[in-house]
Structure formats: C-alpha cells, structure tokens
C-alpha cells in the first residue's frame, strides 16, 4: 500500500504539472528577419533587447523567444534566398519582416538596388512561404534614409513608394503591420524642428540610436501583443 | 517764312515722334534658358509661344522679344558652359533659368546626375555672371518627374531638395522666382484625384502637355510682368 | 495450351516493343533558362530554333526536346525565384543557364544591377538545386553589351568579371560551359575591324542579329552533343 | 667727362645684368590641375614633390616652379568652373590636366559621373582656354580604378574609353600626353602576377602609394622636359 500510494502521489504530481503546463501558454518563437538595422537590434541596447526587457517587466519573458536574424546589406531577395536556413528551419510562430532600406538605398550608392516590381514579387514569395506554414507574419515599412521631415531626403520618394507596396501587401494577406515609415515621419514632424539629417532617431541617417531603438521596440511590442 | 514754317513743322513732327518713341518702352529681350522642356516650349503650343499670344492679347507684343534657348538633356553645368554663346552674346534684358530635372533624373537613368552641392555652385556662377551685366534674372524650380501627388515618385526627395536650393538662391540674390515645383504640387493635389503618374500636366511624367504648357505660361507671364 | 501460347505471343510482342524502345534513345528535355536574349532565341530565326534545325539535319530531331524559358529583364535572382515553376516542374534532363547581362547593365540604366558576390550566391543556389535532381547543367557567359573589341565598352570590366565568376562555377561544379564572352571577343577581333558598337553579332549592342543567333546556336549545339 | 664715364659704367653694368638674365632661362610656372590624386601629389612623398626632388638633383630646381592645384572629388566640369581662379589667374607657362577618375567612378558610387560626350566637351573647352593664352598643355589619362590587369575591374571599359577621348584630344590639339592608363596597365602586367586589386601602385585601388607616386613623377618629368 505504501508503494501504491507512492505511485498515486507521483501520478497526481504529474497530472498537476501537466495541467500547469497546459495553462501556461506555450513559448512563442519570434524571428526578426531583416538587414543591418535588425542585426544591430539584437545587440545590447538594440530594439530586440529592449522588447525582451519590456516583456520581462510585464512578467511575460517566458511567453516569447525573440530571435534576431538580421544581416547587413540584405535586400528582399537576400531574405528569400536564406529564409529556408534562417527562418523555416527554426519553426517560428511569428516572423517580423523588416526590409527595404537597402533595396532603395543601393540604387544610389552602388547601382544595385531593387526595382519596385521585383521588390513586390520577392516580398510576396516570402509571405506566401510563411503563411503556408501558418506562421503569423508582421510586416514593417522601412523607416528613413535621412531624417529631414519635409520630404527633401534623396530617397524619400522611393521610401514612400516601397512602403506603400508593403502596406498593400499587409492588407492583401491580412498580416500585421508596423508602419515605421509613418511613425518616424510623425515623430520627426514633432521632434525635429531643426530639420536635421540625423541624430533624432538615427546615428547616421539610417541606423537607429537609443531613441530610435526604443521607438521601434515600443511599436513592435504593441504589434506583437495586438491580437 | 514758308521755309521756316516747313522746317518748324518737320521739327515738330520729329519731336513728336521722339516723344512717342520714348513713351513706348524699349523692347525687352527675354531668354528662356533651359533643357528639353524649354526646347519644346519654343514650339507651336509650347509655353513660350503661349506667353507670346498672351502678350499679343494684352497689346504688349512689342514690349518683349521672347527667345527660347533650351537644349535637350541639359543640366546646370551645360548651361554654364554655353551661356557665353547662347545668352551673353545676345545681350538679354531678362533671363529665365529653368533647369534641374536632368540633374536629378540622370542619377537614376545613366549615373550622370549632378551632386546637390555642385548644382548650387554652378547655379550660383550662372546667376553671378548675369547679375554682373545687370540682367534681370528669374529662377524656375523643376516641376515634376512623375505626377503622383503623395511624394511617391522616385525622384520626389531630390526634386524637393534641389528646388529648395533654387528658392534659397532666389532669396539670396533677390531674383524673381517661378516656383513650378510648388505650383505643380498644388495643382496635382486638386486635379489628380487618381494619383496618376502622367497625363495631368505632362505627357510622359516630365514633358509638358497642353495643360502643363498653359500653366507654365501663365505663371511665367505673371513673373515677367511683376515689377 | 491455346491460352498459354496466346500469352506467350503477347509476351514476346511486349518484349520486342520494349527492346525497340530501349534501343531508341529517350528524348532529352533541354531547357534554355535566361533573359530576353533567350526569349528572342525561341522565336523564328532565334538560336534555339537554329539548334532545332541543325538537329533535324543530323536526323537527331527526336533526341532532344528544346524549350525556351527566357523572360526579358531577368537577372540571376529572377531565375532563382521562378525556377521551381519554370524549370523543375518540367523535369528537364539538361538546363542551359544563360544569364548576367542585366545583372551588369541595370547598374547603369536603372541602378538595379546585382552585386558580384550576390550574383555568385544566387547562381550557386540555382546550380545546386539542378544538380540535386541530377540534371545536366551547362553554363553560358554573358556575351556583350557593346561590340567594340578593345575593351572600351562601358560594361566590359564587369562583364569580364562576372564571366570569370561563371567560369569558376563551371569548374567547381563540373558543369558544361559555353563561354560566349570569349567566343564573341575572338569573333569581334577578327570580324569587327571598324570597332563598331553593334551590327556584327547584335542588332543593338545586346540582342543577337542573325549572325549572332547562328554563332550561339553552333556553340550551344557543340556543348549539347559534347558528352 | 667724369659724369659721362659714370653713366657709361652704369649702362655697361645694366647691359651685363640684362645679358645674364637673358642667359638664365626664365623660371617656368607649372600647374598640376586635377583631383584628389593631385591634391595628395603635392604632399610630402607625393608625385609633385618627387618631381621637385628630381629637378633639384638635375640642378634644374630654379627652372620650374611647380604648383599643385588638385581638389578632391573634382571632375572635368569642376576644373572648368574653377580654372579662371586657380589656373589663369596665376599666369602659368605649362599646365598638366590630370582628370577623369571621378567622371567615371561617381557613376557607380553616387550616380553623378559625367557622360562621355560632356566629358569631351568640357575637356575641349579647358584646352581651348589654355591654348588661347599660349600656355603649354600636357594631358594625362586616368590611371586605374582597381589594379587587376585583365580588364576585370568594374570601370575598366569606361576608363579605356575616356582615356581614348583624351588621347584623341592630345593629338587634335598637339598637346603633350602622359598616358598613365597605358603606362599603369603595362606595369601591372609585369608586376602584378597575383592580379591584386590594390597595393601595387595604389593604396586603395585609386590613390597612389609610394611606387605609384614615383612612377607618375618619372613619367611627368619626362613629358615636362621633352621639348
């Protein structure tokens, strides 16, 4: 009887543990898929680290496993080429796609940007592959190349156009959207009265400073929890 | 006495003629100095021809001699190179400088645009040469490369920036200004609800259609007579 | 016994048919995978049609099924994006990869060329996918952008460099190679004494004229039969 | 008579002085007109300083006054814009024009290179202005952007083409020529067996290292003294 009761106790404990486990939501794997802005976002002080801290403060640290998958210089077709290895192989639950700056910027700096129709094609192919696996997809528009707030930055026309492509894709595929292009523009209108090129949300016109990383973290967290 | 009176009559007539001549203002030579938009502006239906017609209707046809000096593909430094031959040699009273589209556009189409600091340098050199000869100078901002009205045309950022350079130069050198960039933008906001790329004021995103030529003619005439 | 003998006859007939079928070589499906040069190559007078004619003359028309899969404006990453649909789905035996002109050319004409390291990466990915399915792969270097034979065509440096990448890949992966870059250069040295930009092997510096299509057909056929 | 003889003595002395002055050749003012390569050429170890040292060794230091007039980032039209201030105002006897690298290079790095027909036009205008003042003009072809010796550097095609324009202008206007493009190519064929991108004659594919400065100094001195 001692033995039986021991077994019973163990069984009861297992049941309780199982119950607790099932009550606690499964940890969701979140991949941030992008370029150098995301590569830097995974470093201390970066936006991904700031999202982790915010989740810890909300006692939600175990709910999400945040993984940075940013590589410097990446354009949309680079994401497509490496998505099997760097995204699908990890079986994520949620993927943020944060791409577009280099697709626009490299037109001027090395003649190797991406035509807007090709940008849409590759972006669509990435979304389709993710949705096929029932992965939740959140799109992010490219924020800025230059922080002047009156549309006098060289790439403003293209950034507006490529962001519009992304907004349309988010709507078409019912994906989440973090519209950094609009968020940054509104922020600059309020907080960049001197119409500076950098130093408000970026260090160098493109890569985020502390303020920029915090703003991106806030907005991405909002999108992550919005469901 | 007959002789005297005859002489007197002749003298009186001459005086009257002289008086009339001095009352009629001297014909002012006006040169439109620019690129293909101005080359087309000198053709039938072009903006220069339309200004002539408007002057004729106002019985001012003899007040101004309008001369087109536009050459396709020209950028600001091309104007500088040919200004001795094509402008100074004609001793104009007034010069419209209408340049900038190719300085921006050729960055994307052949890698041979003009850096914004060089644009300002050559533009300044042209203004200085004209003002040295006490020629009245009227600057014109580049209107559009693409007619979409939400700043999603590829070159919108640069066109806004280069136009700002021109506005600043107009102020600095106390020149006249026809701010086509702003005029066209406001027109597109009102008259391009479908956000089309062309067909509102241009045939092909850049070169003026009838509406465009008329709008430019109206605004240039206004600037010409504003004094 | 009648039944048995009937079966025997049928069996014998089937054996004979099988034998005949095995004696006649299986028709090999050959895909020409490329850009506008290949799209034009599939039209009457194009290089693919000329290969068909040559095979017919050799009584080999049934040995090969030649399929054009060229799309205008394609670069290496476009081939990668569409290779599942346009190549793998057809189960080819042999694939010619003829790409590279736009990867180089679009740098100058629209700022949307392909960096050389990305070119190699995508090219490698395409080869790997084909070799995985035991498809015979034959690489083709980009011939010309401009026919001047003294390396004064604007893109000569890049075409030489990208062709070298392809030659190295052919060696590394033991693929066939049709080195059009070298073949055309040698042809121009002999047959373009006036150092013309076009009209020798191309219509317009890039797309093949009759001579060009014939030269490409001859060399591709040679590579196809070389085994 | 004393007075007369005193005058006679003075006259004689003046005559002697004049004679001596006329025997010693007048110091020739030489301007090196160019871009950053020439700006660096005027620094210690630079090619202009090396020419000075060579002249000193030949006891010809007083025969030539060498002046560097190089500004970083300059293209042919920048030389034209500043030639009145930086060249003509100094009344030089000899001018070396060493330009072209940025005209080609900036196509790829910022979309602001110079079309080859415009390059020729501005170059011609510079030559004409100098020859009008009977200044001896020596043209210099742009050496390298990348030191690989098999014409696989990205800009090789353009550098060859722009150099050909300069060679033709030298012939047309009977100017001197230092054909660095050819000189460097021959040097690389012999001394760059590893086909390296830099480190043979340049530090960074474009700007001269010690070897490069010495080679340029040797060839420019040769051209300077060749008369």
Short mmCIF file of N, CA, C and O in Angstrom, two decimals, chain C residues 24 43 46 76 88 91 109-110 125 138 148-149 187 194 202 220:
data_model
loop_
_atom_site.label_atom_id
_atom_site.label_comp_id
_atom_site.label_asym_id
_atom_site.label_seq_id
_atom_site.Cartn_x
_atom_site.Cartn_y
_atom_site.Cartn_z
N UNK C 24 15.93 2.89 -79.11
CA UNK C 24 15.80 4.31 -79.47
C UNK C 24 16.11 5.11 -78.21
O UNK C 24 15.50 4.88 -77.16
N UNK C 43 12.19 32.42 -80.82
CA UNK C 43 11.37 32.85 -81.97
C UNK C 43 11.99 32.35 -83.28
O UNK C 43 13.15 31.94 -83.30
N UNK C 46 15.68 32.55 -84.17
CA UNK C 46 16.42 32.62 -82.92
C UNK C 46 17.35 31.43 -82.73
O UNK C 46 17.23 30.42 -83.44
N UNK C 76 19.90 37.11 -62.33
CA UNK C 76 20.12 35.79 -61.74
C UNK C 76 19.10 35.49 -60.65
O UNK C 76 18.61 34.37 -60.52
N UNK C 88 12.04 23.21 -62.76
CA UNK C 88 11.91 21.95 -62.03
C UNK C 88 10.59 21.23 -62.36
O UNK C 88 10.57 20.00 -62.49
N UNK C 91 10.70 18.80 -65.21
CA UNK C 91 11.61 17.65 -65.18
C UNK C 91 12.57 17.60 -66.36
O UNK C 91 12.59 16.62 -67.12
N UNK C 109 21.67 51.63 -66.01
CA UNK C 109 20.45 52.14 -66.63
C UNK C 109 19.31 52.37 -65.65
O UNK C 109 18.37 53.09 -65.96
N UNK C 110 19.37 51.75 -64.48
CA UNK C 110 18.30 52.00 -63.51
C UNK C 110 18.75 51.84 -62.07
O UNK C 110 17.93 51.92 -61.16
N UNK C 125 23.18 28.81 -55.94
CA UNK C 125 21.94 28.20 -55.44
C UNK C 125 21.17 27.53 -56.57
O UNK C 125 20.59 26.44 -56.40
N UNK C 138 24.61 23.27 -68.05
CA UNK C 138 25.60 23.91 -68.93
C UNK C 138 25.52 25.42 -68.72
O UNK C 138 24.46 26.03 -68.91
N UNK C 148 32.44 46.76 -79.34
CA UNK C 148 33.82 47.23 -79.56
C UNK C 148 34.79 46.20 -79.00
O UNK C 148 34.52 45.59 -77.97
N UNK C 149 35.88 45.99 -79.72
CA UNK C 149 36.73 44.83 -79.40
C UNK C 149 38.00 45.17 -78.62
O UNK C 149 38.89 44.34 -78.46
N UNK C 187 35.65 36.59 -81.98
CA UNK C 187 34.96 36.85 -83.25
C UNK C 187 35.07 38.33 -83.63
O UNK C 187 35.32 38.68 -84.78
N UNK C 194 36.31 47.76 -87.89
CA UNK C 194 35.96 49.17 -87.67
C UNK C 194 35.62 49.49 -86.23
O UNK C 194 35.28 50.61 -85.90
N UNK C 202 25.19 41.63 -83.01
CA UNK C 202 23.99 42.12 -82.34
C UNK C 202 23.29 43.16 -83.20
O UNK C 202 23.90 43.76 -84.09
N UNK C 220 26.27 26.28 -78.78
CA UNK C 220 25.43 25.58 -77.82
C UNK C 220 25.22 24.13 -78.26
O UNK C 220 25.22 23.22 -77.43
#
